[in-house]
mmCIF file of C-alpha atoms in Angstrom:
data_model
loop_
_atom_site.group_PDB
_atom_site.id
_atom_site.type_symbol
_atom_site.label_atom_id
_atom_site.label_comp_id
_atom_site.label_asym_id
_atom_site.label_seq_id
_atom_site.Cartn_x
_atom_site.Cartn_y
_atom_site.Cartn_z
ATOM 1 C CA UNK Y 67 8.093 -14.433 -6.781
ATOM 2 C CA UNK Y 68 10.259 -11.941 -8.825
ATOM 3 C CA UNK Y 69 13.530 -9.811 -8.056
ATOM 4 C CA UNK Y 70 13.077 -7.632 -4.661
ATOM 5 C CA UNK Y 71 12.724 -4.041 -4.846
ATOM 6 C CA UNK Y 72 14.038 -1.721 -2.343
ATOM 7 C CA UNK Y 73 11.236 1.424 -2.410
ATOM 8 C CA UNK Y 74 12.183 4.695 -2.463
ATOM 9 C CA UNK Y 75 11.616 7.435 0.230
ATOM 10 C CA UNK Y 76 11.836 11.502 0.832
ATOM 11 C CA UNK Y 77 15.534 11.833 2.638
ATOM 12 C CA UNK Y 78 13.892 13.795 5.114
ATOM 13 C CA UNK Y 79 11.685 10.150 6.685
ATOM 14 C CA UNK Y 80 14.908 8.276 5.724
ATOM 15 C CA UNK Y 81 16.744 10.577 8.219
ATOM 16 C CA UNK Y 82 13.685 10.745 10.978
ATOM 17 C CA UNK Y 83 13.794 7.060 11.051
ATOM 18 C CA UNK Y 84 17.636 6.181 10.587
ATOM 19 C CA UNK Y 85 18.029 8.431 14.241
ATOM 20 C CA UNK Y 86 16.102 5.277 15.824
ATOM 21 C CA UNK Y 87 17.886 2.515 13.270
ATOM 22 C CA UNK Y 88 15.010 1.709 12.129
ATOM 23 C CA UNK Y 89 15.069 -0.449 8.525
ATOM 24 C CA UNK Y 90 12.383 1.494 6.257
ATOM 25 C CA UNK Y 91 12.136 -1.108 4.135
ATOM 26 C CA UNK Y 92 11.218 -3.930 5.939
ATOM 27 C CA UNK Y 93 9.155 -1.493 8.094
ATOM 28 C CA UNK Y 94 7.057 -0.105 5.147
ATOM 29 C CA UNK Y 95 7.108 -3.863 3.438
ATOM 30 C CA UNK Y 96 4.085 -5.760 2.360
ATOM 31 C CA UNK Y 97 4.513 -8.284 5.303
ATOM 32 C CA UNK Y 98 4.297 -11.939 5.098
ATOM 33 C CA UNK Y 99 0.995 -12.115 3.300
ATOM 34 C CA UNK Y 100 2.635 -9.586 0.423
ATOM 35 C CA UNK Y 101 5.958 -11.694 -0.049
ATOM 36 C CA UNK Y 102 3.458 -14.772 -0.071
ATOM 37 C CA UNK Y 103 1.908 -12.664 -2.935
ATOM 38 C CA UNK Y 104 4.206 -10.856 -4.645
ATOM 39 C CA UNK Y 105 3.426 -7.486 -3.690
ATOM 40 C CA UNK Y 106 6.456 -4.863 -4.349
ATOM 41 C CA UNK Y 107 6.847 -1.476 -3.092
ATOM 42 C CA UNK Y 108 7.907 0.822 -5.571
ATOM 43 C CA UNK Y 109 8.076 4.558 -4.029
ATOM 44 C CA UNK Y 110 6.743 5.493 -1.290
ATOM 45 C CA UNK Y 111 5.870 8.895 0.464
ATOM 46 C CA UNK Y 112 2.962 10.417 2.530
ATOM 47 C CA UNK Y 113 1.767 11.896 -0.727
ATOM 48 C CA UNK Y 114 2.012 9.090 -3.264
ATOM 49 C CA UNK Y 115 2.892 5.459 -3.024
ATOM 50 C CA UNK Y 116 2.829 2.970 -5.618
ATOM 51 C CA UNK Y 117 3.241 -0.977 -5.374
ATOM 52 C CA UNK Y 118 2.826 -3.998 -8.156
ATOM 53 C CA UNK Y 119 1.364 -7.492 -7.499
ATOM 54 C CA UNK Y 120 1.479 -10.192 -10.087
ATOM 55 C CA UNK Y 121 -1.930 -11.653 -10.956
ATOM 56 C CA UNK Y 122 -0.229 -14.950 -11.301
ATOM 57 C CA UNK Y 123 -0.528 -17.029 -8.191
ATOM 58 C CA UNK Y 124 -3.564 -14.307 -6.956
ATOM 59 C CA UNK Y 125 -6.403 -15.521 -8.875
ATOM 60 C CA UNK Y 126 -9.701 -16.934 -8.067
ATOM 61 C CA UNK Y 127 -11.301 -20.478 -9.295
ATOM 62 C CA UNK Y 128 -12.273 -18.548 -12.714
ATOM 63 C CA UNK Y 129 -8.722 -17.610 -13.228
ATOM 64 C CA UNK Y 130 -9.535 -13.657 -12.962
ATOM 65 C CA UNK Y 131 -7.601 -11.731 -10.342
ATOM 66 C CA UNK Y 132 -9.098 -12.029 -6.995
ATOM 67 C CA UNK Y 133 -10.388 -9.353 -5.482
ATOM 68 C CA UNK Y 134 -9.429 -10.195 -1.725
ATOM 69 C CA UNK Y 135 -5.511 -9.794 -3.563
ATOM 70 C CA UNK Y 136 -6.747 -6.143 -4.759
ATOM 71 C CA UNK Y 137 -7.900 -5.814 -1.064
ATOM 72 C CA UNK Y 138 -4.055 -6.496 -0.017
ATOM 73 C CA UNK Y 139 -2.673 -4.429 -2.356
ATOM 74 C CA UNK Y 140 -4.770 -1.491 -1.742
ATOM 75 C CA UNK Y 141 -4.651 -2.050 1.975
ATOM 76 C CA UNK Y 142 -0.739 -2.490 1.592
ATOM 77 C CA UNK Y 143 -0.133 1.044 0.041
ATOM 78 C CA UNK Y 144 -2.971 3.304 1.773
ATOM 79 C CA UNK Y 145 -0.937 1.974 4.896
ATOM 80 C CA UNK Y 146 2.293 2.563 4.033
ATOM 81 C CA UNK Y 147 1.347 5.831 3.400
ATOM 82 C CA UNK Y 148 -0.645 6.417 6.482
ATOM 83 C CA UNK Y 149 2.755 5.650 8.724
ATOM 84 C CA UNK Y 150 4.651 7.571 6.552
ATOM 85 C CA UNK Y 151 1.707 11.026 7.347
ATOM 86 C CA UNK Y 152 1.757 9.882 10.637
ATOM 87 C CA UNK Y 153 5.371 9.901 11.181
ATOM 88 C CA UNK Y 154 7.729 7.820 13.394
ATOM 89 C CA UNK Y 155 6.144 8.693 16.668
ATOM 90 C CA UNK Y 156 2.521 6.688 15.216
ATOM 91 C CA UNK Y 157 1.135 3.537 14.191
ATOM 92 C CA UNK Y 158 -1.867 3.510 11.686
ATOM 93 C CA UNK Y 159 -4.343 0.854 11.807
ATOM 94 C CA UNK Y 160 -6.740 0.379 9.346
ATOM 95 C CA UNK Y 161 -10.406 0.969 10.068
ATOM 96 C CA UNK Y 162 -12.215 0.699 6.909
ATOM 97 C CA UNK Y 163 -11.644 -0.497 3.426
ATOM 98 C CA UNK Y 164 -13.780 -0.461 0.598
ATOM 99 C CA UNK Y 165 -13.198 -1.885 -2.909
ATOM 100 C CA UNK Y 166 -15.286 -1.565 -6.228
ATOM 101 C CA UNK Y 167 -13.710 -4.051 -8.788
ATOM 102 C CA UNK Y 168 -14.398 -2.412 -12.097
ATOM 103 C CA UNK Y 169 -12.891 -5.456 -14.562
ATOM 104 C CA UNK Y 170 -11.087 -8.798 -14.309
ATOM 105 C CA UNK Y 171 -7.810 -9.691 -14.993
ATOM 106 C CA UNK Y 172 -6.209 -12.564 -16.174
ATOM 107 C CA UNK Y 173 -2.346 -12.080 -16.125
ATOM 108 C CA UNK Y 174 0.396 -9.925 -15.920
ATOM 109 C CA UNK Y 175 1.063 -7.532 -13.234
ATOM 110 C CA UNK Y 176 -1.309 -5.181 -11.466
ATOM 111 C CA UNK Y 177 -0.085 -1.420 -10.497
ATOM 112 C CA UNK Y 178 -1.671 0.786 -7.695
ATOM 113 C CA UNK Y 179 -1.087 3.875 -6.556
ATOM 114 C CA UNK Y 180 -2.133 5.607 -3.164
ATOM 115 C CA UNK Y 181 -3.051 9.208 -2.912
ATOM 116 C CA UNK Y 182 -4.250 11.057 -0.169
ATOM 117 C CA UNK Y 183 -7.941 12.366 0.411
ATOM 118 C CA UNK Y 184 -7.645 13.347 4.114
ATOM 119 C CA UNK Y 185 -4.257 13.489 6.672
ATOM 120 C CA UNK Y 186 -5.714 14.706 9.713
ATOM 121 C CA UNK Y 187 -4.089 13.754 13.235
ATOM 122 C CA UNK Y 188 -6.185 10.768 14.034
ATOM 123 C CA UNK Y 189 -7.112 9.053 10.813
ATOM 124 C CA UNK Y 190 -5.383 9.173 7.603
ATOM 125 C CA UNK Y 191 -7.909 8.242 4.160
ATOM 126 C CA UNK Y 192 -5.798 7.135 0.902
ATOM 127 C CA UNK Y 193 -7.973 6.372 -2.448
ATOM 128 C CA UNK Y 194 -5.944 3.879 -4.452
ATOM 129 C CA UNK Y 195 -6.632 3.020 -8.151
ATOM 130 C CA UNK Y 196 -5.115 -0.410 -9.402
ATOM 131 C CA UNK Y 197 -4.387 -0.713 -12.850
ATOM 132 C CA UNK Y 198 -3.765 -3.191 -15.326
ATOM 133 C CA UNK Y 199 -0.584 -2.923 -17.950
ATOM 134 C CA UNK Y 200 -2.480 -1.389 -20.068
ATOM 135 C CA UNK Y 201 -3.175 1.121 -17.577
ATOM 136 C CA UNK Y 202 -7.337 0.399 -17.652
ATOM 137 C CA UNK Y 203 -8.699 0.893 -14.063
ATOM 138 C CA UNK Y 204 -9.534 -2.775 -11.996
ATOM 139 C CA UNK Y 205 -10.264 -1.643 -8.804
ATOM 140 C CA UNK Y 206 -10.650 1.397 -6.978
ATOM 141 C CA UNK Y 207 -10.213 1.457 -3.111
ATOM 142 C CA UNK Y 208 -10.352 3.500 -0.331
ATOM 143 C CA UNK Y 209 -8.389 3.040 3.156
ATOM 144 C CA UNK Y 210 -8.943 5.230 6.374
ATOM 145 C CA UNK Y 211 -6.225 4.353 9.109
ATOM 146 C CA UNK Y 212 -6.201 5.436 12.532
ATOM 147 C CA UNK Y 213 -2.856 7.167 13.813
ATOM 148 C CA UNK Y 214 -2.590 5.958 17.856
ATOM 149 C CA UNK Y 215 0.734 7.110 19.055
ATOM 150 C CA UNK Y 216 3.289 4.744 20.218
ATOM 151 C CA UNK Y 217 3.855 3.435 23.829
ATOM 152 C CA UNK Y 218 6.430 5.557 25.200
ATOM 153 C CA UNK Y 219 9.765 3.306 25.462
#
């Protein structure tokens, strides 16, 4: 579904990660379910992220974009940016997510971009507007992830 796109990151979490070869980004990818549907990471950080999702191929019976795929995307990018806060020593799991879809959309590709509302040392919150190419609002979401640490090795 498109050309990949390798995303971008601060050197300093390139170099905290490459010290335990660890591939950022398959890592920080979309998954299965985000190849399946297009999703691309653009840049990525612990203070912005942004990703793209075709609507094509991510619409509902009416042909508008369906907002389970805003759910992904949204979901996608508060996470990746919820490791990235939480560093390579935590996992984040999502908790809650909450979507308002504001207007449909019926092709071309979908933008969103993940900022931070709260980094604490437990839960990480990320509000993340998705945007049509004409940059009008579609959804607005809201991810909180909890940080557990990792099993020690």
């Amino acid at each position: 579904m498109g050309e990949q796109h390798t995303p971008t990151f601060p050197q300093e979490v390139i170099d905290e990660y490459a010290a335990f070869g660890v591939d950022l980004p398959a890592l920080f990818s979309a998954g299965h379910l985000g190849t399946r549907m297009g999703v691309q990471i653009l840049e990525a950080s612990a203070e912005r992220v942004v990703g793209t999702m075709p609507v094509e191929g991510n619409t509902q019976p009416y042909g508008l974009l369906h907002g389970g795929a805003s759910a992904v995307l949204a979901e996608t990018l508060g996470s990746v940016g919820s490791m990235l806060h939480g560093g390579s020593s935590k996992l984040a799991v999502g908790v809650d997510l909450n979507c308002t879809h504001h207007r449909g959309v019926r092709s071309g590709l979908v933008t969103g971009v993940a900022t931070p509302v709260h980094r604490g040392r437990s839960t990480a919150t990320y509000e993340i507007v998705i945007s049509d190419e004409e940059g009008k609002r579609v959804c607005t979401a809201r991810l909180t992830c909890l940080l557990r640490e990792l099993p020690a090795k």
